[in-house]
């Protein structure tokens, strides 16, 4: 039996690579969908559409990581 460690998937700032995002004080999940989030590293504001793109990248990267891990485990 092989342990497959895929690590933790975080949204990354496309500008500086930071995974820390600042939300407005009053922001809840619904507000983030509307107003996006601000990178804690470089202050870049990511619109909801840009956040969606990053989330999509994580999904694809995760699928790739699972496929790679399975391929290695099956060797
Ligand atoms: Zn940044």
PDB file of N, CA, C and O and ligand atoms in Angstrom:
ATOM      1  N   UNK A   1       0.844  -1.200   0.000  1.00  0.00           N
ATOM      2  CA  UNK A   1       0.000   0.000   0.000  1.00  0.00           C
ATOM      3  C   UNK A   1       0.878   1.248   0.000  1.00  0.00           C
ATOM      4  O   UNK A   1       1.802   1.378   0.804  1.00  0.00           O
ATOM      5  N   UNK A   2       0.605   2.156  -0.895  1.00  0.00           N
ATOM      6  CA  UNK A   2       1.399   3.380  -1.008  1.00  0.00           C
ATOM      7  C   UNK A   2       0.574   4.587  -0.583  1.00  0.00           C
ATOM      8  O   UNK A   2      -0.567   4.720  -0.995  1.00  0.00           O
ATOM      9  N   UNK A   3       1.175   5.380   0.247  1.00  0.00           N
ATOM     10  CA  UNK A   3       0.514   6.632   0.603  1.00  0.00           C
ATOM     11  C   UNK A   3       0.693   7.640  -0.512  1.00  0.00           C
ATOM     12  O   UNK A   3       1.787   7.798  -1.039  1.00  0.00           O
ATOM     13  N   UNK A   4      -0.368   8.269  -0.879  1.00  0.00           N
ATOM     14  CA  UNK A   4      -0.293   9.293  -1.916  1.00  0.00           C
ATOM     15  C   UNK A   4      -0.517  10.650  -1.280  1.00  0.00           C
ATOM     16  O   UNK A   4      -1.596  10.937  -0.786  1.00  0.00           O
ATOM     17  N   UNK A   5       0.525  11.443  -1.276  1.00  0.00           N
ATOM     18  CA  UNK A   5       0.430  12.762  -0.667  1.00  0.00           C
ATOM     19  C   UNK A   5       0.371  13.823  -1.753  1.00  0.00           C
ATOM     20  O   UNK A   5       1.312  13.999  -2.506  1.00  0.00           O
ATOM     21  N   UNK A   6      -0.744  14.485  -1.830  1.00  0.00           N
ATOM     22  CA  UNK A   6      -0.908  15.501  -2.866  1.00  0.00           C
ATOM     23  C   UNK A   6      -0.675  16.905  -2.333  1.00  0.00           C
ATOM     24  O   UNK A   6      -0.772  17.873  -3.065  1.00  0.00           O
ATOM     25  N   UNK A   7      -0.372  16.996  -1.024  1.00  0.00           N
ATOM     26  CA  UNK A   7      -0.156  18.325  -0.464  1.00  0.00           C
ATOM     27  C   UNK A   7      -1.445  19.099  -0.366  1.00  0.00           C
ATOM     28  O   UNK A   7      -2.526  18.559  -0.537  1.00  0.00           O
ATOM     29  N   UNK A   8      -1.298  20.355  -0.102  1.00  0.00           N
ATOM     30  CA  UNK A   8      -2.468  21.212   0.063  1.00  0.00           C
ATOM     31  C   UNK A   8      -2.599  22.123  -1.141  1.00  0.00           C
ATOM     32  O   UNK A   8      -1.624  22.685  -1.601  1.00  0.00           O
ATOM     33  N   UNK A   9      -3.779  22.226  -1.641  1.00  0.00           N
ATOM     34  CA  UNK A   9      -4.016  23.102  -2.776  1.00  0.00           C
ATOM     35  C   UNK A   9      -4.481  24.465  -2.295  1.00  0.00           C
ATOM     36  O   UNK A   9      -5.446  24.566  -1.554  1.00  0.00           O
ATOM     37  N   UNK A  10      -3.764  25.479  -2.684  1.00  0.00           N
ATOM     38  CA  UNK A  10      -4.143  26.849  -2.330  1.00  0.00           C
ATOM     39  C   UNK A  10      -4.241  27.693  -3.582  1.00  0.00           C
ATOM     40  O   UNK A  10      -3.520  27.471  -4.540  1.00  0.00           O
ATOM     41  N   UNK A  11      -5.115  28.667  -3.504  1.00  0.00           N
ATOM     42  CA  UNK A  11      -5.142  29.650  -4.581  1.00  0.00           C
ATOM     43  C   UNK A  11      -3.860  30.465  -4.500  1.00  0.00           C
ATOM     44  O   UNK A  11      -3.460  30.896  -3.433  1.00  0.00           O
ATOM     45  N   UNK A  12      -3.190  30.652  -5.639  1.00  0.00           N
ATOM     46  CA  UNK A  12      -1.953  31.429  -5.676  1.00  0.00           C
ATOM     47  C   UNK A  12      -2.178  32.719  -6.441  1.00  0.00           C
ATOM     48  O   UNK A  12      -2.833  32.722  -7.478  1.00  0.00           O
ATOM     49  N   UNK A  13      -1.571  33.777  -5.918  1.00  0.00           N
ATOM     50  CA  UNK A  13      -1.595  35.038  -6.647  1.00  0.00           C
ATOM     51  C   UNK A  13      -0.806  34.867  -7.949  1.00  0.00           C
ATOM     52  O   UNK A  13       0.336  34.417  -7.922  1.00  0.00           O
ATOM     53  N   UNK A  14      -1.412  35.193  -9.104  1.00  0.00           N
ATOM     54  CA  UNK A  14      -0.702  35.021 -10.380  1.00  0.00           C
ATOM     55  C   UNK A  14       0.460  35.994 -10.525  1.00  0.00           C
ATOM     56  O   UNK A  14       1.303  35.822 -11.401  1.00  0.00           O
ATOM     57  N   UNK A  15       0.523  37.008  -9.667  1.00  0.00           N
ATOM     58  CA  UNK A  15       1.590  38.016  -9.773  1.00  0.00           C
ATOM     59  C   UNK A  15       2.800  37.683  -8.923  1.00  0.00           C
ATOM     60  O   UNK A  15       3.921  37.744  -9.389  1.00  0.00           O
ATOM     61  N   UNK A  16       2.572  37.334  -7.639  1.00  0.00           N
ATOM     62  CA  UNK A  16       3.718  37.128  -6.746  1.00  0.00           C
ATOM     63  C   UNK A  16       3.759  35.707  -6.179  1.00  0.00           C
ATOM     64  O   UNK A  16       4.711  35.338  -5.506  1.00  0.00           O
ATOM     65  N   UNK A  17       2.728  34.902  -6.439  1.00  0.00           N
ATOM     66  CA  UNK A  17       2.749  33.522  -5.978  1.00  0.00           C
ATOM     67  C   UNK A  17       2.317  33.346  -4.531  1.00  0.00           C
ATOM     68  O   UNK A  17       2.320  32.234  -4.015  1.00  0.00           O
ATOM     69  N   UNK A  18       1.938  34.438  -3.879  1.00  0.00           N
ATOM     70  CA  UNK A  18       1.490  34.334  -2.490  1.00  0.00           C
ATOM     71  C   UNK A  18       0.169  33.571  -2.413  1.00  0.00           C
ATOM     72  O   UNK A  18      -0.655  33.629  -3.325  1.00  0.00           O
ATOM     73  N   UNK A  19       0.013  32.827  -1.329  1.00  0.00           N
ATOM     74  CA  UNK A  19      -1.251  32.107  -1.146  1.00  0.00           C
ATOM     75  C   UNK A  19      -2.096  32.763  -0.055  1.00  0.00           C
ATOM     76  O   UNK A  19      -3.070  32.193   0.405  1.00  0.00           O
ATOM     77  N   UNK A  20      -1.644  33.944   0.371  1.00  0.00           N
ATOM     78  CA  UNK A  20      -2.393  34.663   1.401  1.00  0.00           C
ATOM     79  C   UNK A  20      -3.255  35.730   0.748  1.00  0.00           C
ATOM     80  O   UNK A  20      -2.750  36.546  -0.022  1.00  0.00           O
ATOM     81  N   UNK A  21      -4.518  35.715   1.088  1.00  0.00           N
ATOM     82  CA  UNK A  21      -5.411  36.731   0.542  1.00  0.00           C
ATOM     83  C   UNK A  21      -6.162  37.428   1.657  1.00  0.00           C
ATOM     84  O   UNK A  21      -6.554  36.806   2.646  1.00  0.00           O
ATOM     85  N   UNK A  22      -6.305  38.713   1.474  1.00  0.00           N
ATOM     86  CA  UNK A  22      -7.007  39.521   2.459  1.00  0.00           C
ATOM     87  C   UNK A  22      -8.423  39.755   1.963  1.00  0.00           C
ATOM     88  O   UNK A  22      -8.627  40.127   0.805  1.00  0.00           O
ATOM     89  N   UNK A  23      -9.343  39.501   2.839  1.00  0.00           N
ATOM     90  CA  UNK A  23     -10.723  39.823   2.498  1.00  0.00           C
ATOM     91  C   UNK A  23     -11.113  41.082   3.245  1.00  0.00           C
ATOM     92  O   UNK A  23     -10.592  41.378   4.301  1.00  0.00           O
ATOM     93  N   UNK A  24     -12.033  41.796   2.645  1.00  0.00           N
ATOM     94  CA  UNK A  24     -12.541  42.965   3.351  1.00  0.00           C
ATOM     95  C   UNK A  24     -13.167  42.528   4.666  1.00  0.00           C
ATOM     96  O   UNK A  24     -13.707  41.440   4.761  1.00  0.00           O
ATOM     97  N   UNK A  25     -13.064  43.419   5.650  1.00  0.00           N
ATOM     98  CA  UNK A  25     -13.465  43.066   7.009  1.00  0.00           C
ATOM     99  C   UNK A  25     -14.847  42.458   7.107  1.00  0.00           C
ATOM    100  O   UNK A  25     -15.072  41.510   7.853  1.00  0.00           O
ATOM    101  N   UNK A  26     -15.748  43.018   6.366  1.00  0.00           N
ATOM    102  CA  UNK A  26     -17.137  42.555   6.476  1.00  0.00           C
ATOM    103  C   UNK A  26     -17.439  41.427   5.502  1.00  0.00           C
ATOM    104  O   UNK A  26     -18.554  40.941   5.450  1.00  0.00           O
ATOM    105  N   UNK A  27     -16.417  41.026   4.720  1.00  0.00           N
ATOM    106  CA  UNK A  27     -16.679  40.090   3.630  1.00  0.00           C
ATOM    107  C   UNK A  27     -16.925  38.679   4.131  1.00  0.00           C
ATOM    108  O   UNK A  27     -16.181  38.141   4.951  1.00  0.00           O
ATOM    109  N   UNK A  28     -17.962  38.078   3.660  1.00  0.00           N
ATOM    110  CA  UNK A  28     -18.208  36.656   3.843  1.00  0.00           C
ATOM    111  C   UNK A  28     -18.021  35.992   2.497  1.00  0.00           C
ATOM    112  O   UNK A  28     -17.650  36.652   1.526  1.00  0.00           O
ATOM    113  N   UNK A  29     -18.244  34.705   2.427  1.00  0.00           N
ATOM    114  CA  UNK A  29     -18.074  33.979   1.172  1.00  0.00           C
ATOM    115  C   UNK A  29     -18.870  34.589   0.023  1.00  0.00           C
ATOM    116  O   UNK A  29     -18.393  34.630  -1.100  1.00  0.00           O
ATOM    117  N   UNK A  30     -20.046  35.085   0.311  1.00  0.00           N
ATOM    118  CA  UNK A  30     -20.867  35.674  -0.752  1.00  0.00           C
ATOM    119  C   UNK A  30     -20.245  36.959  -1.270  1.00  0.00           C
ATOM    120  O   UNK A  30     -20.294  37.262  -2.454  1.00  0.00           O
ATOM    121  N   UNK A  31     -19.627  37.738  -0.343  1.00  0.00           N
ATOM    122  CA  UNK A  31     -19.001  38.992  -0.748  1.00  0.00           C
ATOM    123  C   UNK A  31     -17.783  38.730  -1.615  1.00  0.00           C
ATOM    124  O   UNK A  31     -17.510  39.464  -2.555  1.00  0.00           O
ATOM    125  N   UNK A  32     -17.034  37.686  -1.288  1.00  0.00           N
ATOM    126  CA  UNK A  32     -15.850  37.360  -2.077  1.00  0.00           C
ATOM    127  C   UNK A  32     -16.253  37.047  -3.506  1.00  0.00           C
ATOM    128  O   UNK A  32     -15.591  37.434  -4.455  1.00  0.00           O
ATOM    129  N   UNK A  33     -17.370  36.370  -3.661  1.00  0.00           N
ATOM    130  CA  UNK A  33     -17.854  36.053  -5.011  1.00  0.00           C
ATOM    131  C   UNK A  33     -18.140  37.310  -5.793  1.00  0.00           C
ATOM    132  O   UNK A  33     -18.018  37.342  -7.009  1.00  0.00           O
ATOM    133  N   UNK A  34     -18.543  38.363  -5.088  1.00  0.00           N
ATOM    134  CA  UNK A  34     -18.912  39.593  -5.786  1.00  0.00           C
ATOM    135  C   UNK A  34     -17.748  40.545  -5.947  1.00  0.00           C
ATOM    136  O   UNK A  34     -17.627  41.211  -6.958  1.00  0.00           O
ATOM    137  N   UNK A  35     -16.894  40.630  -4.922  1.00  0.00           N
ATOM    138  CA  UNK A  35     -15.867  41.675  -4.946  1.00  0.00           C
ATOM    139  C   UNK A  35     -14.457  41.121  -5.100  1.00  0.00           C
ATOM    140  O   UNK A  35     -13.507  41.875  -5.269  1.00  0.00           O
ATOM    141  N   UNK A  36     -14.298  39.796  -5.042  1.00  0.00           N
ATOM    142  CA  UNK A  36     -12.970  39.229  -5.190  1.00  0.00           C
ATOM    143  C   UNK A  36     -12.183  39.312  -3.896  1.00  0.00           C
ATOM    144  O   UNK A  36     -12.753  39.429  -2.814  1.00  0.00           O
ATOM    145  N   UNK A  37     -10.857  39.241  -4.006  1.00  0.00           N
ATOM    146  CA  UNK A  37     -10.003  39.272  -2.819  1.00  0.00           C
ATOM    147  C   UNK A  37      -8.716  40.013  -3.174  1.00  0.00           C
ATOM    148  O   UNK A  37      -8.355  40.137  -4.339  1.00  0.00           O
ATOM    149  N   UNK A  38      -8.020  40.482  -2.133  1.00  0.00           N
ATOM    150  CA  UNK A  38      -6.782  41.232  -2.333  1.00  0.00           C
ATOM    151  C   UNK A  38      -5.614  40.382  -1.851  1.00  0.00           C
ATOM    152  O   UNK A  38      -5.636  39.827  -0.754  1.00  0.00           O
ATOM    153  N   UNK A  39      -4.569  40.272  -2.700  1.00  0.00           N
ATOM    154  CA  UNK A  39      -3.380  39.509  -2.326  1.00  0.00           C
ATOM    155  C   UNK A  39      -2.671  40.180  -1.167  1.00  0.00           C
ATOM    156  O   UNK A  39      -2.438  41.394  -1.184  1.00  0.00           O
ATOM    157  N   UNK A  40      -2.302  39.396  -0.149  1.00  0.00           N
ATOM    158  CA  UNK A  40      -1.592  39.956   1.006  1.00  0.00           C
ATOM    159  C   UNK A  40      -0.134  40.213   0.666  1.00  0.00           C
ATOM    160  O   UNK A  40       0.542  40.992   1.330  1.00  0.00           O
ATOM    161  N   UNK A  41       0.372  39.559  -0.375  1.00  0.00           N
ATOM    162  CA  UNK A  41       1.776  39.706  -0.730  1.00  0.00           C
ATOM    163  C   UNK A  41       2.059  40.976  -1.518  1.00  0.00           C
ATOM    164  O   UNK A  41       2.965  41.731  -1.189  1.00  0.00           O
ATOM    165  N   UNK A  42       1.284  41.242  -2.552  1.00  0.00           N
ATOM    166  CA  UNK A  42       1.580  42.367  -3.434  1.00  0.00           C
ATOM    167  C   UNK A  42       0.438  43.364  -3.538  1.00  0.00           C
ATOM    168  O   UNK A  42       0.569  44.387  -4.200  1.00  0.00           O
ATOM    169  N   UNK A  43      -0.682  43.080  -2.874  1.00  0.00           N
ATOM    170  CA  UNK A  43      -1.784  44.029  -2.882  1.00  0.00           C
ATOM    171  C   UNK A  43      -2.631  43.989  -4.131  1.00  0.00           C
ATOM    172  O   UNK A  43      -3.562  44.772  -4.289  1.00  0.00           O
ATOM    173  N   UNK A  44      -2.324  43.059  -5.036  1.00  0.00           N
ATOM    174  CA  UNK A  44      -3.087  42.939  -6.277  1.00  0.00           C
ATOM    175  C   UNK A  44      -4.515  42.490  -5.969  1.00  0.00           C
ATOM    176  O   UNK A  44      -4.736  41.556  -5.198  1.00  0.00           O
ATOM    177  N   UNK A  45      -5.465  43.178  -6.564  1.00  0.00           N
ATOM    178  CA  UNK A  45      -6.858  42.792  -6.391  1.00  0.00           C
ATOM    179  C   UNK A  45      -7.231  41.772  -7.459  1.00  0.00           C
ATOM    180  O   UNK A  45      -7.007  42.004  -8.655  1.00  0.00           O
ATOM    181  N   UNK A  46      -7.742  40.641  -7.000  1.00  0.00           N
ATOM    182  CA  UNK A  46      -8.203  39.622  -7.946  1.00  0.00           C
ATOM    183  C   UNK A  46      -9.718  39.683  -8.021  1.00  0.00           C
ATOM    184  O   UNK A  46     -10.403  39.570  -7.002  1.00  0.00           O
ATOM    185  N   UNK A  47     -10.217  39.882  -9.203  1.00  0.00           N
ATOM    186  CA  UNK A  47     -11.660  39.911  -9.399  1.00  0.00           C
ATOM    187  C   UNK A  47     -12.202  38.495  -9.229  1.00  0.00           C
ATOM    188  O   UNK A  47     -11.453  37.521  -9.311  1.00  0.00           O
ATOM    189  N   UNK A  48     -13.509  38.376  -9.020  1.00  0.00           N
ATOM    190  CA  UNK A  48     -14.096  37.035  -8.912  1.00  0.00           C
ATOM    191  C   UNK A  48     -13.759  36.167 -10.118  1.00  0.00           C
ATOM    192  O   UNK A  48     -13.501  34.974  -9.972  1.00  0.00           O
ATOM    193  N   UNK A  49     -13.731  36.769 -11.317  1.00  0.00           N
ATOM    194  CA  UNK A  49     -13.413  36.002 -12.524  1.00  0.00           C
ATOM    195  C   UNK A  49     -11.981  35.482 -12.458  1.00  0.00           C
ATOM    196  O   UNK A  49     -11.696  34.336 -12.828  1.00  0.00           O
ATOM    197  N   UNK A  50     -11.061  36.327 -11.973  1.00  0.00           N
ATOM    198  CA  UNK A  50      -9.660  35.906 -11.859  1.00  0.00           C
ATOM    199  C   UNK A  50      -9.499  34.817 -10.813  1.00  0.00           C
ATOM    200  O   UNK A  50      -8.703  33.890 -10.979  1.00  0.00           O
ATOM    201  N   UNK A  51     -10.261  34.939  -9.713  1.00  0.00           N
ATOM    202  CA  UNK A  51     -10.219  33.888  -8.689  1.00  0.00           C
ATOM    203  C   UNK A  51     -10.715  32.570  -9.267  1.00  0.00           C
ATOM    204  O   UNK A  51     -10.155  31.501  -8.991  1.00  0.00           O
ATOM    205  N   UNK A  52     -11.761  32.661 -10.089  1.00  0.00           N
ATOM    206  CA  UNK A  52     -12.298  31.456 -10.730  1.00  0.00           C
ATOM    207  C   UNK A  52     -11.232  30.763 -11.566  1.00  0.00           C
ATOM    208  O   UNK A  52     -11.110  29.538 -11.565  1.00  0.00           O
ATOM    209  N   UNK A  53     -10.450  31.579 -12.297  1.00  0.00           N
ATOM    210  CA  UNK A  53      -9.392  31.013 -13.143  1.00  0.00           C
ATOM    211  C   UNK A  53      -8.371  30.272 -12.286  1.00  0.00           C
ATOM    212  O   UNK A  53      -7.935  29.173 -12.623  1.00  0.00           O
ATOM    213  N   UNK A  54      -7.996  30.883 -11.151  1.00  0.00           N
ATOM    214  CA  UNK A  54      -7.008  30.256 -10.265  1.00  0.00           C
ATOM    215  C   UNK A  54      -7.566  28.958  -9.672  1.00  0.00           C
ATOM    216  O   UNK A  54      -6.852  27.959  -9.557  1.00  0.00           O
ATOM    217  N   UNK A  55      -8.841  28.985  -9.278  1.00  0.00           N
ATOM    218  CA  UNK A  55      -9.474  27.784  -8.729  1.00  0.00           C
ATOM    219  C   UNK A  55      -9.481  26.681  -9.781  1.00  0.00           C
ATOM    220  O   UNK A  55      -9.213  25.509  -9.496  1.00  0.00           O
ATOM    221  N   UNK A  56      -9.755  27.092 -11.025  1.00  0.00           N
ATOM    222  CA  UNK A  56      -9.777  26.144 -12.135  1.00  0.00           C
ATOM    223  C   UNK A  56      -8.403  25.517 -12.335  1.00  0.00           C
ATOM    224  O   UNK A  56      -8.266  24.312 -12.546  1.00  0.00           O
ATOM    225  N   UNK A  57      -7.338  26.344 -12.228  1.00  0.00           N
ATOM    226  CA  UNK A  57      -5.964  25.850 -12.367  1.00  0.00           C
ATOM    227  C   UNK A  57      -5.668  24.803 -11.306  1.00  0.00           C
ATOM    228  O   UNK A  57      -5.024  23.797 -11.584  1.00  0.00           O
ATOM    229  N   UNK A  58      -6.111  25.085 -10.058  1.00  0.00           N
ATOM    230  CA  UNK A  58      -5.875  24.142  -8.968  1.00  0.00           C
ATOM    231  C   UNK A  58      -6.544  22.811  -9.278  1.00  0.00           C
ATOM    232  O   UNK A  58      -5.959  21.747  -9.097  1.00  0.00           O
ATOM    233  N   UNK A  59      -7.778  22.882  -9.777  1.00  0.00           N
ATOM    234  CA  UNK A  59      -8.503  21.663 -10.114  1.00  0.00           C
ATOM    235  C   UNK A  59      -7.742  20.831 -11.128  1.00  0.00           C
ATOM    236  O   UNK A  59      -7.597  19.619 -10.979  1.00  0.00           O
ATOM    237  N   UNK A  60      -7.218  21.498 -12.161  1.00  0.00           N
ATOM    238  CA  UNK A  60      -6.483  20.786 -13.206  1.00  0.00           C
ATOM    239  C   UNK A  60      -5.172  20.241 -12.667  1.00  0.00           C
ATOM    240  O   UNK A  60      -4.779  19.113 -12.967  1.00  0.00           O
ATOM    241  N   UNK A  61      -4.469  21.063 -11.850  1.00  0.00           N
ATOM    242  CA  UNK A  61      -3.195  20.632 -11.274  1.00  0.00           C
ATOM    243  C   UNK A  61      -3.414  19.426 -10.366  1.00  0.00           C
ATOM    244  O   UNK A  61      -2.603  18.499 -10.330  1.00  0.00           O
ATOM    245  N   UNK A  62      -4.525  19.451  -9.638  1.00  0.00           N
ATOM    246  CA  UNK A  62      -4.833  18.370  -8.717  1.00  0.00           C
ATOM    247  C   UNK A  62      -5.133  17.085  -9.491  1.00  0.00           C
ATOM    248  O   UNK A  62      -4.668  16.007  -9.128  1.00  0.00           O
ATOM    249  N   UNK A  63      -5.883  17.202 -10.577  1.00  0.00           N
ATOM    250  CA  UNK A  63      -6.164  16.038 -11.414  1.00  0.00           C
ATOM    251  C   UNK A  63      -4.870  15.443 -11.940  1.00  0.00           C
ATOM    252  O   UNK A  63      -4.678  14.229 -11.963  1.00  0.00           O
ATOM    253  N   UNK A  64      -3.961  16.331 -12.376  1.00  0.00           N
ATOM    254  CA  UNK A  64      -2.679  15.896 -12.902  1.00  0.00           C
ATOM    255  C   UNK A  64      -1.882  15.184 -11.818  1.00  0.00           C
ATOM    256  O   UNK A  64      -1.284  14.136 -12.068  1.00  0.00           O
ATOM    257  N   UNK A  65      -1.901  15.759 -10.598  1.00  0.00           N
ATOM    258  CA  UNK A  65      -1.146  15.170  -9.488  1.00  0.00           C
ATOM    259  C   UNK A  65      -1.699  13.790  -9.140  1.00  0.00           C
ATOM    260  O   UNK A  65      -0.940  12.854  -8.868  1.00  0.00           O
ATOM    261  N   UNK A  66      -3.018  13.648  -9.169  1.00  0.00           N
ATOM    262  CA  UNK A  66      -3.638  12.351  -8.876  1.00  0.00           C
ATOM    263  C   UNK A  66      -3.238  11.341  -9.950  1.00  0.00           C
ATOM    264  O   UNK A  66      -2.859  10.210  -9.649  1.00  0.00           O
ATOM    265  N   UNK A  67      -3.295  11.756 -11.198  1.00  0.00           N
ATOM    266  CA  UNK A  67      -2.935  10.860 -12.299  1.00  0.00           C
ATOM    267  C   UNK A  67      -1.486  10.414 -12.190  1.00  0.00           C
ATOM    268  O   UNK A  67      -1.171   9.234 -12.358  1.00  0.00           O
ATOM    269  N   UNK A  68      -0.590  11.378 -11.892  1.00  0.00           N
ATOM    270  CA  UNK A  68       0.829  11.051 -11.749  1.00  0.00           C
ATOM    271  C   UNK A  68       1.051  10.085 -10.595  1.00  0.00           C
ATOM    272  O   UNK A  68       1.809   9.123 -10.715  1.00  0.00           O
ATOM    273  N   UNK A  69       0.396  10.362  -9.457  1.00  0.00           N
ATOM    274  CA  UNK A  69       0.564   9.539  -8.267  1.00  0.00           C
ATOM    275  C   UNK A  69       0.074   8.120  -8.531  1.00  0.00           C
ATOM    276  O   UNK A  69       0.714   7.134  -8.128  1.00  0.00           O
ATOM    277  N   UNK A  70      -1.047   8.007  -9.232  1.00  0.00           N
ATOM    278  CA  UNK A  70      -1.591   6.679  -9.543  1.00  0.00           C
ATOM    279  C   UNK A  70      -0.658   5.919 -10.476  1.00  0.00           C
ATOM    280  O   UNK A  70      -0.414   4.734 -10.323  1.00  0.00           O
ATOM    281  N   UNK A  71      -0.127   6.638 -11.467  1.00  0.00           N
ATOM    282  CA  UNK A  71       0.775   6.009 -12.431  1.00  0.00           C
ATOM    283  C   UNK A  71       1.995   5.427 -11.703  1.00  0.00           C
ATOM    284  O   UNK A  71       2.421   4.306 -11.968  1.00  0.00           O
ATOM    285  N   UNK A  72       2.557   6.231 -10.764  1.00  0.00           N
ATOM    286  CA  UNK A  72       3.713   5.764 -10.011  1.00  0.00           C
ATOM    287  C   UNK A  72       3.337   4.597  -9.113  1.00  0.00           C
ATOM    288  O   UNK A  72       4.089   3.617  -8.985  1.00  0.00           O
ATOM    289  N   UNK A  73       2.170   4.676  -8.499  1.00  0.00           N
ATOM    290  CA  UNK A  73       1.739   3.627  -7.558  1.00  0.00           C
ATOM    291  C   UNK A  73       1.501   2.321  -8.281  1.00  0.00           C
ATOM    292  O   UNK A  73       1.669   1.241  -7.706  1.00  0.00           O
ATOM    293  N   UNK A  74       1.127   2.379  -9.546  1.00  0.00           N
ATOM    294  CA  UNK A  74       0.779   1.176 -10.294  1.00  0.00           C
ATOM    295  C   UNK A  74       1.987   0.528 -10.969  1.00  0.00           C
ATOM    296  O   UNK A  74       1.876  -0.553 -11.525  1.00  0.00           O
ATOM    297  N   UNK A  75       3.136   1.184 -10.934  1.00  0.00           N
ATOM    298  CA  UNK A  75       4.324   0.645 -11.570  1.00  0.00           C
ATOM    299  C   UNK A  75       4.805  -0.615 -10.873  1.00  0.00           C
ATOM    300  O   UNK A  75       4.753  -0.690  -9.659  1.00  0.00           O
TER     301      UNK A  75
HETATM  302 ZN1  LIG B   1       0.364  38.882  -5.105  1.00  0.00          ZN
END
